Short mmCIF file of C-alpha atoms in Angstrom, two decimals:
data_model
loop_
_atom_site.label_atom_id
_atom_site.label_comp_id
_atom_site.label_asym_id
_atom_site.label_seq_id
_atom_site.Cartn_x
_atom_site.Cartn_y
_atom_site.Cartn_z
CA MET Q 748 -8.07 -2.67 -17.31
CA GLU Q 749 -4.81 -0.65 -17.09
CA PRO Q 750 -4.22 1.15 -13.81
CA MET Q 751 -4.70 4.88 -14.01
CA LEU Q 752 -1.16 6.36 -13.19
CA LEU Q 753 -1.18 9.87 -11.95
CA ASN Q 754 1.10 12.57 -13.53
CA ILE Q 755 3.46 12.99 -10.48
CA HIS Q 756 7.04 14.12 -11.36
CA HIS Q 757 8.77 13.52 -8.09
CA GLY Q 758 7.30 10.39 -6.70
CA PHE Q 759 6.25 6.95 -7.81
CA ASN Q 760 3.39 4.55 -7.91
CA PHE Q 761 0.56 7.15 -7.61
CA ARG Q 762 -2.64 5.53 -9.02
CA ASP Q 763 -6.27 6.44 -9.10
CA MET Q 764 -8.19 3.26 -8.34
CA GLY Q 765 -11.18 4.41 -10.35
CA GLY Q 766 -12.66 2.24 -13.08
CA TYR Q 767 -12.19 -1.11 -11.53
CA PRO Q 768 -15.53 -3.24 -11.60
CA GLY Q 769 -17.13 -3.75 -8.21
CA ALA Q 770 -20.27 -5.06 -6.84
CA GLY Q 771 -23.56 -5.08 -8.79
CA MET Q 772 -22.19 -4.03 -12.25
CA HIS Q 773 -20.79 -0.84 -10.75
CA THR Q 774 -17.37 0.59 -10.92
CA ILE Q 775 -14.97 2.40 -8.44
CA LYS Q 776 -15.41 6.14 -8.75
CA LYS Q 777 -12.53 8.14 -10.13
CA HIS Q 778 -11.07 11.00 -7.96
CA LYS Q 779 -12.05 9.16 -4.85
CA LEU Q 780 -9.32 6.71 -4.04
CA ILE Q 781 -5.57 6.94 -4.65
CA ARG Q 782 -2.74 4.58 -3.71
CA SER Q 783 0.76 5.67 -3.78
CA GLY Q 784 4.35 5.59 -2.65
CA LYS Q 785 5.85 8.19 -0.11
CA LEU Q 786 5.06 11.89 -0.39
CA ASP Q 787 8.33 13.42 0.94
CA GLU Q 788 10.01 14.02 -2.52
CA LEU Q 789 6.98 15.68 -4.15
CA SER Q 790 7.76 18.96 -5.92
CA ASP Q 791 5.69 22.07 -5.45
CA ARG Q 792 4.05 21.24 -8.68
CA ASP Q 793 3.15 17.73 -7.40
CA VAL Q 794 1.65 18.94 -4.27
CA HIS Q 795 -0.52 21.40 -6.15
CA PHE Q 796 -1.56 18.67 -8.59
CA LEU Q 797 -2.73 16.45 -5.81
CA SER Q 798 -4.58 19.30 -4.24
CA ASP Q 799 -6.30 20.17 -7.57
CA TYR Q 800 -7.11 16.42 -7.99
CA GLY Q 801 -9.13 16.67 -4.97
CA VAL Q 802 -6.95 14.86 -2.36
CA ARG Q 803 -8.42 15.87 1.12
CA PHE Q 804 -7.26 12.89 3.20
CA ASP Q 805 -3.68 11.54 3.33
CA VAL Q 806 -3.32 8.25 5.10
CA ASP Q 807 0.18 7.22 6.10
CA PHE Q 808 0.63 3.53 6.88
CA ARG Q 809 4.46 4.03 7.79
CA SER Q 810 6.08 3.56 11.22
CA ALA Q 811 7.05 6.50 13.37
CA ASP Q 812 10.75 6.21 12.30
CA GLU Q 813 9.91 6.19 8.59
CA LYS Q 814 7.64 9.18 9.02
CA LYS Q 815 10.37 11.07 10.98
CA ALA Q 816 12.95 10.37 8.26
CA ALA Q 817 10.79 11.30 5.34
CA PRO Q 818 7.78 13.29 6.44
CA ASP Q 819 5.01 13.75 3.92
CA ARG Q 820 4.41 16.84 1.88
CA VAL Q 821 0.69 17.01 2.49
CA PRO Q 822 -1.33 18.46 -0.31
CA HIS Q 823 -3.00 21.81 0.30
CA GLY Q 824 -6.47 21.33 1.84
CA ALA Q 825 -5.81 17.77 2.93
CA SER Q 826 -5.80 16.46 6.50
CA TYR Q 827 -2.96 13.93 7.46
CA TYR Q 828 -3.62 10.73 9.33
CA SER Q 829 -0.99 8.33 10.75
CA PHE Q 830 -2.19 4.75 10.86
CA PRO Q 831 1.00 2.61 11.40
CA VAL Q 832 0.63 -0.95 10.22
CA PHE Q 833 3.67 -1.94 12.17
CA PRO Q 834 5.59 -0.25 14.90
CA THR Q 835 8.78 -0.65 12.67
CA ASP Q 836 9.18 -1.12 9.04
CA GLU Q 837 8.82 -4.98 8.70
CA THR Q 838 8.88 -4.76 4.86
CA GLN Q 839 12.58 -3.67 5.27
CA VAL Q 840 12.26 -1.21 2.43
CA SER Q 841 13.56 1.61 4.68
CA LYS Q 842 16.43 -0.29 6.17
CA THR Q 843 19.82 1.19 6.14
CA ARG Q 844 22.47 -0.15 3.73
CA GLU Q 845 24.46 -1.46 6.70
CA GLU Q 846 21.56 -3.42 8.10
CA GLU Q 847 20.73 -4.87 4.62
CA PHE Q 848 24.39 -5.91 4.15
CA LYS Q 849 24.36 -7.74 7.41
CA GLN Q 850 20.95 -9.42 7.10
CA PHE Q 851 20.89 -10.50 3.56
CA ALA Q 852 24.30 -10.96 2.15
CA ALA Q 853 24.59 -14.54 3.32
CA ASP Q 854 21.19 -15.62 2.04
CA PRO Q 855 19.83 -14.99 -1.48
CA ARG Q 856 16.26 -15.97 -0.37
CA GLY Q 857 16.40 -13.75 2.69
CA GLY Q 858 14.25 -11.02 1.18
CA TYR Q 859 11.90 -13.40 -0.21
CA LYS Q 860 11.30 -15.21 3.14
CA ASN Q 861 11.07 -11.88 5.01
CA MET Q 862 8.27 -10.76 2.83
CA LEU Q 863 6.32 -14.02 3.16
CA GLN Q 864 6.34 -13.54 6.79
CA THR Q 865 5.58 -9.78 6.61
CA TYR Q 866 2.42 -10.61 4.75
CA ALA Q 867 1.27 -13.10 7.28
CA ASP Q 868 1.98 -10.54 10.06
CA MET Q 869 -0.05 -7.91 8.22
CA VAL Q 870 -3.13 -10.17 8.47
CA LEU Q 871 -2.71 -11.24 12.12
CA GLN Q 872 -0.86 -8.55 14.15
CA ASP Q 873 -3.04 -6.33 16.38
CA ASP Q 874 -1.37 -3.16 15.24
CA ALA Q 875 -1.98 -4.03 11.63
CA GLN Q 876 -5.77 -4.92 12.23
CA LYS Q 877 -6.19 -1.59 14.14
CA ALA Q 878 -4.49 0.43 11.44
CA TYR Q 879 -6.69 -1.01 8.68
CA ARG Q 880 -9.85 -0.60 10.88
CA GLN Q 881 -8.87 3.13 11.30
CA PHE Q 882 -8.41 3.22 7.50
CA PHE Q 883 -11.95 1.95 7.06
CA ASP Q 884 -13.42 4.36 9.55
CA LEU Q 885 -11.83 7.23 7.55
CA LEU Q 886 -13.17 5.85 4.27
CA LEU Q 887 -16.78 5.72 5.72
CA SER Q 888 -16.36 9.41 6.64
CA ASN Q 889 -15.84 10.52 3.00
CA PRO Q 890 -19.34 10.56 1.43
CA ASP Q 891 -18.74 13.69 -0.69
CA ASP Q 892 -17.90 13.22 -4.42
CA GLY Q 893 -14.95 15.24 -5.35
CA GLN Q 894 -12.98 14.44 -2.15
CA ALA Q 895 -10.17 11.90 -2.71
CA LEU Q 896 -8.53 9.77 -0.05
CA LEU Q 897 -4.93 8.96 -0.75
CA PHE Q 898 -3.15 6.15 1.14
CA HIS Q 899 0.37 5.20 1.10
CA CYS Q 900 3.44 3.66 2.80
CA SER Q 901 7.08 3.86 1.59
CA ALA Q 902 6.91 2.11 -1.77
CA GLY Q 903 3.08 1.96 -2.14
CA LYS Q 904 2.98 -1.89 -2.66
CA ASP Q 905 2.93 -3.81 0.60
CA ARG Q 906 1.10 -2.11 3.29
CA THR Q 907 -0.63 -0.05 0.75
CA GLY Q 908 -1.17 -3.08 -1.22
CA MET Q 909 -2.93 -5.02 1.52
CA GLY Q 910 -5.12 -1.74 2.24
CA ALA Q 911 -6.13 -1.89 -1.46
CA VAL Q 912 -6.80 -5.65 -1.18
CA TYR Q 913 -9.16 -5.21 1.77
CA LEU Q 914 -10.84 -2.16 0.24
CA MET Q 915 -11.38 -3.68 -3.17
CA SER Q 916 -12.75 -6.85 -1.49
CA ALA Q 917 -15.27 -4.84 0.49
CA LEU Q 918 -16.29 -3.12 -2.71
CA GLY Q 919 -16.95 -6.47 -4.50
CA VAL Q 920 -13.98 -6.45 -6.86
CA ASN Q 921 -13.17 -9.90 -7.99
CA MET Q 922 -9.83 -11.44 -6.83
CA ALA Q 923 -8.42 -11.72 -10.41
CA THR Q 924 -8.71 -7.95 -10.76
CA ILE Q 925 -7.36 -7.37 -7.26
CA LYS Q 926 -4.25 -9.36 -7.94
CA GLN Q 927 -3.88 -7.55 -11.24
CA ASP Q 928 -3.88 -4.23 -9.39
CA TYR Q 929 -1.41 -5.59 -6.68
CA ILE Q 930 0.96 -6.93 -9.33
CA ALA Q 931 0.97 -3.65 -11.25
CA ALA Q 932 3.18 -2.07 -8.61
CA ASN Q 933 6.09 -3.72 -10.18
CA ASP Q 934 5.63 -1.52 -13.23
CA TYR Q 935 5.99 1.69 -11.12
CA ILE Q 936 8.92 0.98 -8.82
CA GLN Q 937 11.60 -0.06 -11.33
CA GLU Q 938 13.39 3.36 -11.07
CA PRO Q 939 13.80 3.49 -7.37
CA LEU Q 940 14.88 -0.22 -7.36
CA ARG Q 941 17.50 0.58 -10.07
CA GLN Q 942 18.82 3.40 -8.03
CA ILE Q 943 19.13 1.36 -4.90
CA LEU Q 944 20.71 -1.64 -6.68
CA SER Q 945 23.25 0.80 -8.29
CA SER Q 946 24.03 2.18 -4.75
CA VAL Q 947 24.64 -1.01 -3.17
CA GLN Q 948 26.64 -2.45 -6.04
CA LYS Q 949 29.03 0.55 -5.63
CA GLN Q 950 29.34 -0.52 -1.91
CA GLY Q 951 30.35 -4.04 -2.92
CA ALA Q 952 27.02 -5.88 -2.53
CA ASN Q 953 27.19 -9.52 -3.54
CA ALA Q 954 24.57 -11.38 -5.71
CA ASN Q 955 22.71 -12.61 -2.45
CA LEU Q 956 22.20 -9.05 -1.25
CA GLU Q 957 21.09 -7.79 -4.75
CA GLN Q 958 18.49 -10.66 -4.97
CA SER Q 959 17.16 -9.97 -1.51
CA ILE Q 960 16.91 -6.20 -2.23
CA THR Q 961 15.02 -7.06 -5.44
CA ASP Q 962 12.61 -9.35 -3.59
CA LEU Q 963 12.00 -6.70 -0.89
CA TRP Q 964 11.32 -3.91 -3.51
CA THR Q 965 9.06 -5.97 -5.80
CA VAL Q 966 5.66 -7.62 -5.28
CA LYS Q 967 4.97 -11.36 -6.05
CA GLU Q 968 1.84 -13.32 -6.04
CA ASP Q 969 3.53 -15.52 -3.46
CA TYR Q 970 3.45 -12.64 -1.01
CA LEU Q 971 -0.15 -11.81 -1.46
CA ASP Q 972 -0.94 -15.54 -1.40
CA SER Q 973 0.84 -15.74 2.00
CA ALA Q 974 -1.69 -13.24 3.22
CA LEU Q 975 -4.70 -14.92 1.69
CA THR Q 976 -3.76 -18.28 2.93
CA THR Q 977 -3.32 -16.87 6.31
CA ILE Q 978 -6.78 -15.31 6.16
CA ASP Q 979 -8.40 -18.48 4.95
CA HIS Q 980 -6.65 -20.58 7.54
CA ASN Q 981 -7.57 -18.34 10.53
CA TYR Q 982 -10.84 -16.88 9.44
CA GLY Q 983 -12.21 -19.09 6.57
CA SER Q 984 -12.70 -16.34 4.00
CA MET Q 985 -11.88 -12.72 3.15
CA ARG Q 986 -15.50 -11.88 4.03
CA ASN Q 987 -15.14 -13.31 7.46
CA TYR Q 988 -11.83 -11.45 7.98
CA LEU Q 989 -13.33 -8.20 7.02
CA HIS Q 990 -16.10 -8.74 9.55
CA GLU Q 991 -14.38 -10.37 12.35
CA ALA Q 992 -10.79 -8.98 12.27
CA LEU Q 993 -11.62 -5.56 10.97
CA ASN Q 994 -15.04 -5.44 12.44
CA LEU Q 995 -16.83 -4.19 9.29
CA SER Q 996 -20.65 -4.73 9.53
CA ASP Q 997 -22.80 -5.56 6.58
CA GLU Q 998 -24.19 -2.07 6.82
CA GLN Q 999 -20.72 -0.62 6.68
CA VAL Q 1000 -19.89 -2.68 3.62
CA THR Q 1001 -23.08 -1.34 2.05
CA ASP Q 1002 -22.09 2.28 2.96
CA LEU Q 1003 -18.58 1.75 1.39
CA GLN Q 1004 -20.24 0.54 -1.97
CA ARG Q 1005 -22.57 3.54 -1.93
CA ILE Q 1006 -19.70 5.98 -1.38
CA TYR Q 1007 -17.07 4.57 -3.71
CA LEU Q 1008 -18.93 2.87 -6.47
CA VAL Q 1009 -20.87 4.31 -9.41
#
């Protein structure tokens, strides 16, 4: 199925996860789960749209520096929750131009290699596991229909992407569909990527830097496979990871499916 893109005018990668098939011939409810990019550029109209859409929880996976530089415009009636996956932005999406020039101008594979490591880190680091456990605790506290939980990072593709992978896995969505939802982020980040590339080209970026920025700002199956391989190597399966690393009990998985599937 095609992802359900929300009609947001001053933001990108805002998607309702409703409609995906889950466990037991059920589907994910609409108006319950939204994944997105950052909320700092939302217009007044966008803020009202999300409020009217039912957003009552705003989960921010970004680091403290990212939040300070670009604070959320929280939808009216929503509560804000900060669950930083990393103490700093390991995805490098929020790095300054000067830092990008220095780190990636010499190596066209720099961005790609950075992302492979970042995805392995999202699986294993204590801060990441704590953030995603807090995410699940909040998900379990949202039993009422009509109350949507929105979760995001900066671009809505990496830290948010792994949150979606864990959540969809718990809801019984098959891996082919999970990967389809993950890769779909590339369709919705092209404009910010174009703007960033245009900016660095004007500053004299070489081809190596342009390739690294493109790799940092897009998703690839290789990135997700880095995470999945790390999970399988260290925990044996996604099910074991959810139970052992994120401490989800069988009863909590059942509760999640009751809350978010129809």
